[in-house]
């Protein structure tokens, strides 16, 4: 809980103003709790109401998206964009298409993004957007019409020096292509207004792999610094089977680990021989199918209904890479009882706060999302740089920069954990403080 009157007061006010916004309040509470120490040491923070100003988004847009499905029926969805903080650069952050999307989810993601983007050391402010549109089972043409309608409103709020969206759940290369085409048509300009673009029209090599690879690069540093070990010979469990999960699997395997379980929202697969990633890529990236199809193609593999059962699979390293609040205290205890030494977050806020605290208290490596999944947005930042230079770098060059950025993010969060909390395992507080410091200083410098 909060130690200072200032934090208590600010959070109470936030709760009142954003009543019922569970995910947003959860993310805000975690951040405020861990940056209190920094705020106490810097009286300007309270004098200039930096905490209140930091928690209030600069702009929040909600809009209507009407589109026509393949049967000719009109469909109505709700679109969102939060432009959270622009103190250190143009707003930057993904778009999520999932039926659960609402104001609370968009605001929690936007707030996390502000600190994450700060940690990358690149000049990017924080934003996030999306819609409650459900892409599952939709044809390519339906996806295209939705994306066109969505962009027909969104275009007026974004721009290459204003706000640069990208992918998130339900938004990958296909959707970015349709969104980009519509932006270009409306504005009559070809600019780096979106990242995660295709390689033929300004995308960056390694952006597809970046979040999953970056997660493993960060985890590698944490394993070395906190437990003097590595991925070699470790058994890994990864929830999800989307973009982040697939490339976390690929890199963990390259680093010598064996990934034995993956999931989707319906259930999980277990393959004691190590998951054949080519089969998963074929099912998920090419056919857009369900993870259970894996067991029809790979002998000896098992499928279990219910995605949360994945945390009962014995492993050394667990990587939640699906969605928020997918790992609770009980599940964290099960992981630890089964010998797990590290929980590395690929998804945004996948671990409930009590579970994260339990892991940190028990000296289990816990790599917080806003640090360990920052490789995606960092590489988006590198895509923006390449677009501005009108140049493209090789895969190796981008991957090397990504690696260096992740090492830097680890060092920043690790140093802050030691300096401010006196606990090298508290990378959660370390990441929050290191990210907040830069944004807060920029806000103070720029005045109100
Ligand atoms: P994808 O859409 O590619 O994949 C999402 C995966 O998570 C799917 O396997 C999906 O299963 C599963 N999933 C989604 N919602 C739920 C749910 N409510 N319950 C259980 N499973 C669910 O998304 P990404 O891989 O891009 O994103 C995964 C996470 O990583 C998100 O938290 C996202 O915010 C975060 N992230 C993504 C980045 C990126 O660059 N893409 C960067 C940083 C973070 P199903 O198919 O059944 O829905
Ligand atoms: O949560 C995230 O960091 C992302 N979805 C990536 C955002 C981006 O702008 O690349």
Coordinates of C-alpha atoms and ligand atoms in Angstrom, one line a residue, residues 96 98 109 116 128 136 167-170 207 211 240-245 263-266 284 290 307 321-324 346-348 373 376, ligand 1:
X96 CA -5.8 -3.8 -30.3
X98 CA -10.5 -7.8 -29.5
X109 CA -2.2 -0.1 -22.0
X116 CA 7.8 1.4 -21.6
X128 CA -2.7 3.1 -27.4
X136 CA -12.0 -14.0 -35.4
X167 CA 0.0 -3.7 -33.9
X168 CA -1.1 -5.4 -30.8
X169 CA -3.6 -8.3 -30.2
X170 CA -5.6 -8.9 -33.4
X207 CA 9.9 -6.0 -36.3
X211 CA 8.9 -8.4 -29.1
X240 CA -0.5 -17.6 -26.2
X241 CA 0.4 -18.6 -29.7
X242 CA 0.3 -15.2 -31.4
X243 CA 3.1 -12.9 -32.5
X244 CA 4.8 -12.5 -29.2
X245 CA 4.6 -16.1 -28.1
X263 CA -1.9 -22.0 -25.7
X264 CA -4.7 -19.9 -27.1
X265 CA -7.8 -18.7 -25.4
X266 CA -9.5 -22.2 -25.6
X284 CA -1.5 -19.7 -36.6
X290 CA -6.6 -23.0 -33.4
X307 CA -5.9 -22.1 -21.3
X321 CA 2.6 -13.9 -23.7
X322 CA -1.2 -13.8 -24.3
X323 CA -3.1 -11.1 -22.4
X324 CA -3.6 -9.2 -19.1
X346 CA 5.7 -10.9 -22.8
X347 CA 2.1 -9.8 -22.7
X348 CA 1.1 -6.5 -21.1
X373 CA 8.3 -6.6 -23.8
X376 CA 8.5 -4.5 -30.1
Ligands
LIG1 P1 -1.8 -11.9 -31.2 O1 -3.1 -11.4 -31.5 O2 -0.8 -12.2 -32.2 O3 -1.9 -13.1 -30.2 C1 -2.7 -13.1 -29.0 C2 -2.6 -14.5 -28.4 O4 -3.1 -14.3 -27.0 C3 -3.4 -15.5 -29.1 O5 -2.9 -16.8 -28.9 C4 -4.8 -15.4 -28.3 O6 -5.6 -16.5 -28.4 C5 -4.3 -15.1 -26.9 N1 -5.3 -14.3 -26.2 C6 -5.8 -13.1 -26.5 N2 -6.7 -12.7 -25.7 C7 -6.8 -13.7 -24.8 C8 -7.7 -13.9 -23.7 N3 -8.6 -12.9 -23.3 N4 -7.5 -15.0 -23.0 C9 -6.6 -16.0 -23.4 N5 -5.8 -15.9 -24.4 C10 -5.9 -14.7 -25.1 O7 -1.2 -10.7 -30.2 P2 0.3 -10.5 -29.7 O8 1.1 -11.7 -29.6 O9 0.8 -9.3 -30.5 O10 0.1 -9.9 -28.2 C11 0.1 -10.7 -27.1 C12 0.4 -9.8 -25.9 O11 1.6 -9.2 -26.0 C13 -0.6 -8.7 -25.6 O12 -0.7 -8.5 -24.2 C14 0.0 -7.5 -26.2 O13 -0.5 -6.3 -25.7 C15 1.4 -7.8 -25.9 N6 2.4 -7.1 -26.7 C16 2.5 -7.2 -28.0 C17 3.5 -6.6 -28.8 C18 3.6 -6.7 -30.3 O14 4.6 -6.2 -30.8 N7 2.7 -7.4 -30.9 C19 4.5 -5.7 -28.1 C20 4.4 -5.7 -26.7 C21 3.4 -6.4 -26.0 P3 -6.9 -16.5 -29.3 O15 -6.4 -16.7 -30.7 O16 -7.7 -17.7 -28.8 O17 -7.6 -15.2 -29.0

